[in-house]
Coordinates of C-alpha atoms in Angstrom, one line a residue:
Chain O
M1 CA 9.7 12.0 9.5
P2 CA 10.1 9.1 8.9
I3 CA 7.3 8.3 6.6
V4 CA 6.8 4.6 5.8
N5 CA 4.8 3.0 2.9
V6 CA 4.1 -0.7 3.5
H7 CA 2.9 -2.5 0.3
L8 CA 1.2 -5.7 1.4
F9 CA -1.5 -8.2 0.2
E10 CA -5.0 -7.3 1.3
G11 CA -6.8 -9.4 3.8
R12 CA -5.2 -8.6 7.1
T13 CA -7.5 -8.1 10.1
L14 CA -7.8 -4.8 11.9
E15 CA -6.1 -6.3 14.8
Q16 CA -3.1 -7.4 12.6
K17 CA -2.9 -3.9 11.2
R18 CA -2.9 -2.4 14.8
R19 CA 0.0 -4.7 15.7
L20 CA 1.9 -4.0 12.5
V21 CA 1.9 -0.2 12.9
D22 CA 2.6 -0.4 16.6
E23 CA 5.6 -2.8 16.2
V24 CA 7.0 -1.1 13.1
T25 CA 6.9 2.3 14.9
K26 CA 8.7 0.9 17.9
A27 CA 11.3 -0.8 15.7
I28 CA 12.0 2.6 14.0
C29 CA 12.1 4.5 17.2
N30 CA 14.5 2.0 18.8
S31 CA 16.9 1.9 15.8
I32 CA 17.2 5.5 14.7
E33 CA 16.1 7.4 17.8
V34 CA 13.1 9.4 16.7
P35 CA 10.0 10.1 18.8
A36 CA 7.0 7.8 18.0
D37 CA 4.8 10.7 17.0
A38 CA 7.2 11.6 14.2
V39 CA 6.6 8.2 12.5
R40 CA 3.8 8.0 9.9
I41 CA 2.9 4.7 8.3
I42 CA 0.7 4.2 5.2
L43 CA -0.5 0.7 4.5
M44 CA -1.0 0.1 0.8
E45 CA -3.0 -3.1 0.3
M46 CA -3.0 -4.8 -3.0
E47 CA -4.7 -7.8 -4.6
R48 CA -2.7 -10.9 -5.7
T49 CA -3.7 -10.0 -9.3
D50 CA -1.7 -6.8 -8.9
F51 CA 1.7 -8.2 -7.9
A52 CA 4.2 -10.2 -9.8
V53 CA 7.5 -11.9 -9.2
G54 CA 9.5 -13.2 -12.2
G55 CA 6.8 -12.1 -14.6
V56 CA 4.0 -14.2 -13.0
L57 CA 1.1 -12.7 -11.1
A58 CA 0.9 -13.9 -7.4
S59 CA -2.7 -15.0 -8.2
D60 CA -1.3 -17.4 -10.8
K61 CA 1.4 -19.0 -8.6
N62 CA 0.9 -22.6 -7.4
K63 CA -1.8 -23.3 -10.1
Chain P
M1 CA 15.7 -5.7 -7.1
P2 CA 14.4 -4.1 -9.3
I3 CA 11.1 -3.2 -7.8
V4 CA 8.6 -1.6 -10.2
N5 CA 5.4 0.4 -9.4
V6 CA 3.1 0.8 -12.4
H7 CA 0.4 3.4 -11.9
L8 CA -2.4 2.8 -14.5
F9 CA -6.1 3.4 -15.0
E10 CA -8.3 0.6 -13.6
G11 CA -10.2 -1.6 -16.0
R12 CA -7.6 -3.9 -17.5
T13 CA -8.5 -7.6 -17.8
L14 CA -6.6 -10.2 -15.9
E15 CA -5.2 -11.4 -19.3
Q16 CA -3.8 -7.9 -20.0
K17 CA -2.2 -7.8 -16.5
R18 CA -0.6 -11.2 -17.1
R19 CA 0.8 -9.9 -20.4
L20 CA 1.9 -6.6 -18.9
V21 CA 3.9 -8.1 -16.0
D22 CA 5.4 -10.8 -18.3
E23 CA 6.6 -8.3 -21.0
V24 CA 7.8 -5.7 -18.6
T25 CA 9.8 -8.3 -16.7
K26 CA 11.4 -9.5 -19.9
A27 CA 12.2 -6.0 -21.0
I28 CA 14.0 -5.3 -17.7
C29 CA 15.9 -8.6 -17.8
N30 CA 17.0 -8.0 -21.3
S31 CA 18.2 -4.4 -20.8
I32 CA 19.9 -4.5 -17.4
E33 CA 20.8 -8.1 -17.1
V34 CA 19.0 -9.2 -14.0
P35 CA 17.3 -12.6 -13.4
A36 CA 13.6 -12.7 -13.8
D37 CA 12.9 -13.8 -10.3
A38 CA 14.7 -10.7 -9.0
V39 CA 12.0 -8.5 -10.6
R40 CA 8.9 -7.5 -8.6
I41 CA 6.1 -5.5 -10.1
I42 CA 3.2 -3.8 -8.2
L43 CA 0.3 -2.6 -10.3
M44 CA -1.3 0.4 -8.8
E45 CA -4.7 1.0 -10.4
M46 CA -6.6 4.3 -10.1
E47 CA -9.9 5.8 -11.2
R48 CA -10.0 8.6 -13.8
T49 CA -11.3 10.8 -11.0
D50 CA -7.9 10.4 -9.2
F51 CA -5.6 11.5 -12.0
A52 CA -5.0 15.0 -13.5
V53 CA -3.0 16.5 -16.2
G54 CA -2.8 20.3 -16.5
G55 CA -5.0 20.7 -13.4
V56 CA -8.0 18.8 -15.0
L57 CA -9.2 15.4 -13.8
A58 CA -9.0 12.7 -16.5
S59 CA -12.7 12.0 -15.9
D60 CA -13.4 15.6 -16.9
K61 CA -11.4 15.6 -20.1
N62 CA -13.4 15.5 -23.5
K63 CA -16.6 16.6 -21.8
Chain X
M1 CA -0.7 7.4 -17.9
P2 CA 0.8 4.9 -17.2
I3 CA 3.5 6.3 -14.8
V4 CA 6.2 3.8 -13.8
N5 CA 8.7 4.0 -11.0
V6 CA 11.7 1.6 -11.3
H7 CA 13.7 1.1 -8.1
L8 CA 17.1 -0.3 -9.0
F9 CA 20.7 -0.4 -7.8
E10 CA 22.8 2.5 -8.9
G11 CA 25.7 1.9 -11.3
R12 CA 23.9 1.3 -14.7
T13 CA 25.5 3.0 -17.7
L14 CA 23.6 5.6 -19.7
E15 CA 23.3 3.1 -22.5
Q16 CA 21.7 0.6 -20.2
K17 CA 19.2 3.2 -19.0
R18 CA 18.4 4.1 -22.6
R19 CA 17.7 0.5 -23.4
L20 CA 15.7 0.0 -20.2
V21 CA 13.3 2.8 -20.8
D22 CA 12.9 2.0 -24.5
E23 CA 12.1 -1.7 -23.9
V24 CA 9.9 -1.2 -20.8
T25 CA 7.9 1.4 -22.8
K26 CA 7.4 -1.0 -25.7
A27 CA 6.4 -3.8 -23.3
I28 CA 3.7 -1.6 -21.8
C29 CA 2.4 -0.3 -25.2
N30 CA 2.2 -3.9 -26.5
S31 CA 0.4 -5.3 -23.5
I32 CA -2.1 -2.7 -22.5
E33 CA -2.4 -0.8 -25.8
V34 CA -1.4 2.8 -24.8
P35 CA 0.5 5.2 -27.1
A36 CA 4.3 5.4 -26.3
D37 CA 4.1 9.1 -25.4
A38 CA 1.6 8.4 -22.7
V39 CA 4.2 6.3 -20.8
R40 CA 6.4 8.1 -18.3
I41 CA 9.2 6.2 -16.4
I42 CA 11.1 7.4 -13.4
L43 CA 14.3 5.5 -12.5
M44 CA 15.0 5.6 -8.8
E45 CA 18.5 4.5 -8.1
M46 CA 19.7 3.4 -4.7
E47 CA 22.8 2.2 -3.0
R48 CA 23.3 -1.3 -1.7
T49 CA 23.4 0.2 1.8
D50 CA 19.8 1.3 1.3
F51 CA 18.1 -2.0 0.4
A52 CA 17.4 -5.0 2.5
V53 CA 16.0 -8.5 2.1
G54 CA 15.2 -10.6 5.1
G55 CA 16.5 -7.8 7.4
V56 CA 20.0 -7.8 5.9
L57 CA 21.4 -4.9 3.9
A58 CA 22.3 -5.8 0.3
S59 CA 25.8 -4.4 1.0
D60 CA 26.2 -7.0 3.8
K61 CA 25.2 -10.0 1.8
N62 CA 28.0 -12.5 0.7
K63 CA 30.4 -11.1 3.3
Chain T
M1 CA 7.4 16.5 -15.0
P2 CA 6.6 17.2 -12.2
I3 CA 4.7 14.2 -11.1
V4 CA 2.8 14.5 -7.8
N5 CA 1.4 11.8 -5.6
V6 CA -1.1 13.0 -3.0
H7 CA -1.8 10.5 -0.2
L8 CA -5.1 11.6 1.5
F9 CA -8.0 10.1 3.4
E10 CA -10.9 8.8 1.2
G11 CA -14.2 10.6 1.3
R12 CA -13.5 13.8 -0.7
T13 CA -16.2 14.9 -3.1
L14 CA -15.5 15.1 -6.9
E15 CA -15.8 18.9 -6.6
Q16 CA -13.1 18.9 -3.9
K17 CA -10.9 16.8 -6.0
R18 CA -11.4 19.1 -9.0
R19 CA -10.4 22.1 -6.9
L20 CA -7.4 20.2 -5.3
V21 CA -5.8 19.3 -8.6
D22 CA -6.5 22.7 -10.1
E23 CA -5.0 24.7 -7.2
V24 CA -2.0 22.4 -6.7
T25 CA -1.2 22.6 -10.4
K26 CA -1.3 26.4 -10.3
A27 CA 0.8 26.4 -7.1
I28 CA 3.5 24.3 -8.9
C29 CA 3.4 26.4 -12.1
N30 CA 3.7 29.6 -10.2
S31 CA 6.6 28.5 -8.0
I32 CA 8.9 26.5 -10.3
E33 CA 7.8 27.9 -13.7
V34 CA 6.6 24.8 -15.5
P35 CA 3.7 24.7 -18.0
A36 CA 0.4 23.4 -16.5
D37 CA 0.2 20.5 -19.0
A38 CA 3.6 19.2 -17.7
V39 CA 2.1 18.6 -14.2
R40 CA 0.6 15.2 -13.5
I41 CA -1.2 14.5 -10.2
I42 CA -2.2 11.1 -8.8
L43 CA -4.6 11.1 -5.8
M44 CA -4.0 8.1 -3.6
E45 CA -6.9 7.7 -1.2
M46 CA -6.7 5.6 1.9
E47 CA -9.0 4.5 4.7
R48 CA -8.3 5.6 8.3
T49 CA -7.5 2.0 9.1
D50 CA -4.5 2.2 6.8
F51 CA -2.7 5.2 8.3
A52 CA -0.9 5.5 11.6
V53 CA 0.8 8.2 13.5
G54 CA 2.9 7.3 16.6
G55 CA 2.0 3.6 16.2
V56 CA -1.8 4.2 16.4
L57 CA -4.2 3.8 13.5
A58 CA -6.1 7.0 12.6
S59 CA -9.3 5.0 13.0
D60 CA -8.4 4.3 16.6
K61 CA -7.6 7.9 17.5
N62 CA -10.1 9.9 19.7
K63 CA -11.7 6.6 20.9
Chain W
M1 CA -2.3 13.7 6.2
P2 CA -2.1 14.6 3.4
I3 CA 1.4 13.4 2.4
V4 CA 2.6 14.6 -0.9
N5 CA 5.5 13.3 -3.0
V6 CA 6.7 15.7 -5.7
H7 CA 9.0 14.2 -8.4
L8 CA 10.8 17.0 -10.2
F9 CA 14.0 17.6 -12.1
E10 CA 17.0 18.6 -9.9
G11 CA 18.4 22.1 -10.1
R12 CA 15.8 24.3 -8.3
T13 CA 17.1 26.9 -6.0
L14 CA 16.4 26.8 -2.3
E15 CA 14.1 29.9 -2.8
Q16 CA 12.1 28.0 -5.4
K17 CA 11.7 25.1 -3.1
R18 CA 10.6 27.4 -0.3
R19 CA 8.0 28.9 -2.6
L20 CA 6.9 25.5 -3.9
V21 CA 6.2 23.9 -0.5
D22 CA 4.5 27.1 0.7
E23 CA 2.2 27.4 -2.3
V24 CA 1.3 23.7 -2.6
T25 CA 0.5 23.6 1.1
K26 CA -1.8 26.6 0.8
A27 CA -3.4 25.1 -2.3
I28 CA -4.2 21.8 -0.4
C29 CA -5.5 23.6 2.7
N30 CA -7.8 25.8 0.6
S31 CA -9.2 23.0 -1.5
I32 CA -9.8 20.1 1.0
E33 CA -9.9 22.1 4.3
V34 CA -7.0 20.6 6.3
P35 CA -4.8 22.5 8.7
A36 CA -1.4 23.5 7.2
D37 CA 0.6 21.5 9.8
A38 CA -1.2 18.3 8.7
V39 CA 0.4 18.7 5.2
R40 CA 3.8 17.0 4.6
I41 CA 5.7 17.4 1.3
I42 CA 8.6 15.3 0.1
L43 CA 10.6 16.7 -2.9
M44 CA 12.1 13.9 -4.9
E45 CA 14.6 15.3 -7.3
M46 CA 15.9 13.4 -10.3
E47 CA 18.4 13.8 -13.1
R48 CA 17.3 14.1 -16.7
T49 CA 19.0 10.8 -17.3
D50 CA 16.5 9.1 -14.9
F51 CA 13.2 10.2 -16.5
A52 CA 11.7 9.1 -19.8
V53 CA 8.6 9.9 -21.9
G54 CA 7.7 7.8 -24.9
G55 CA 10.8 5.5 -24.3
V56 CA 13.3 8.4 -24.6
L57 CA 15.4 9.8 -21.7
A58 CA 14.8 13.5 -21.0
S59 CA 18.5 14.0 -21.4
D60 CA 18.3 12.7 -25.0
K61 CA 15.4 14.9 -26.0
N62 CA 16.2 17.8 -28.4
K63 CA 19.5 16.4 -29.4
Chain H
M1 CA 5.8 -9.1 -0.2
P2 CA 5.6 -6.9 1.9
I3 CA 7.7 -4.2 0.3
V4 CA 8.5 -1.2 2.5
N5 CA 9.7 2.3 1.6
V6 CA 11.1 4.3 4.5
H7 CA 11.5 8.0 3.8
L8 CA 14.0 9.4 6.3
F9 CA 16.5 12.3 6.7
E10 CA 20.0 11.5 5.4
G11 CA 22.8 11.2 7.9
R12 CA 22.2 7.8 9.6
T13 CA 25.3 5.6 10.1
L14 CA 25.6 2.2 8.4
E15 CA 25.1 0.6 11.8
Q16 CA 21.9 2.5 12.4
K17 CA 20.7 1.4 8.9
R18 CA 21.6 -2.3 9.8
R19 CA 19.6 -2.1 13.0
L20 CA 16.7 -0.3 11.3
V21 CA 16.1 -2.9 8.6
D22 CA 16.7 -5.8 11.0
E23 CA 14.2 -4.5 13.6
V24 CA 11.5 -3.4 11.1
T25 CA 11.7 -6.8 9.4
K26 CA 11.2 -8.6 12.7
A27 CA 8.3 -6.3 13.6
I28 CA 6.6 -7.1 10.3
C29 CA 7.2 -10.9 10.6
N30 CA 5.9 -10.9 14.2
S31 CA 2.8 -8.9 13.4
I32 CA 1.5 -10.3 10.1
E33 CA 3.2 -13.6 10.0
V34 CA 5.3 -13.5 6.9
P35 CA 8.8 -15.1 6.5
A36 CA 11.7 -12.7 6.9
D37 CA 13.0 -13.3 3.4
A38 CA 9.7 -12.1 1.9
V39 CA 10.3 -8.6 3.4
R40 CA 12.1 -6.0 1.2
I41 CA 12.9 -2.6 2.6
I42 CA 14.0 0.4 0.5
L43 CA 15.6 3.3 2.5
M44 CA 14.8 6.6 0.7
E45 CA 17.1 9.3 2.3
M46 CA 16.3 13.0 1.8
E47 CA 17.9 16.3 2.7
R48 CA 16.2 18.7 5.1
T49 CA 15.8 21.1 2.1
D50 CA 13.5 18.5 0.5
F51 CA 10.9 18.0 3.2
A52 CA 8.3 20.4 4.5
V53 CA 5.6 20.4 7.2
G54 CA 3.0 23.2 7.2
G55 CA 4.6 24.8 4.2
V56 CA 8.0 25.3 5.8
L57 CA 11.1 23.4 4.8
A58 CA 12.7 21.3 7.6
S59 CA 16.0 23.2 6.9
D60 CA 14.2 26.5 7.8
K61 CA 12.7 25.3 11.0
N62 CA 14.1 26.7 14.3
K63 CA 15.9 29.5 12.5

């Protein structure tokens, strides 16, 4: 504990993922004082055809 | 807010997904009076080998 | 299937919840052609102190 | 009800998935006395590049 | 890994919860061969006014 | 997008929550280059009787 799910668009590089989990873990440790190895992060990638705001798919925006 | 996760079997067409997010967003706006652009929907597709009811995978039903 | 999680602020009346689950279920049935009794909805209420946009808690907005 | 999400690394065989959903369903039925057909399980597979403990991706561990 | 979310109605005793997490953990270990201490379970209790099947709240069923 | 769920034990102060959402948002913006107002965070608090590692409830550990 804590366990974090991050829903984000697919397409990030491995390096970006490394930086994301590293920085989010540090942010959590600094703010609620838990040890780093207690923090688990699940990255849940999705396509733009699977996310909508205001009833419009992200893939259809700016068309 | 609100944020909606819809777990559903894979295989829907893009057109079905467009209609799904449009109609679900309208349903939410009508019933709890929030603006459409406040509603975010994440479609979480899964295979029939990844869902079970009563201890039996959906892919094994009706065999 | 489908299974839907709706994250929303607490404070809705029972009547609003009734209407929400009814209308969202109809929206799903109409758009992806599944029977109503296949649709399960979980309402996940939260307090404004437990949601943030842009790094600011909803409870701190408009202060 | 209950509805169970199992986040696990990808790569299990179909036979392992069959056994997993069967045994978890029985465990739930035995412990909280619900009928098997009330139990729904969603298997949410992920790659080792999408999970981190202590700020380090699982794919980078033991390198 | 694995990480398990169990959505269930509120009202179980502490003893039932103990048995639930114990038996589900054993079921997972037996079926996909992971060590027990790798298994994390989150129990997500809900009220019957927050769950619906077929567009009807669980709290309104059998009225 | 991104949308982040943070499962954590209940009991944090409002100030800790403010710091948590602020720092996690910055960490995400820095690492995957998204604007802050695109980041939504849901804090999902739980009791120690609702979380288990290795089949043992957190509330029963160190007894």
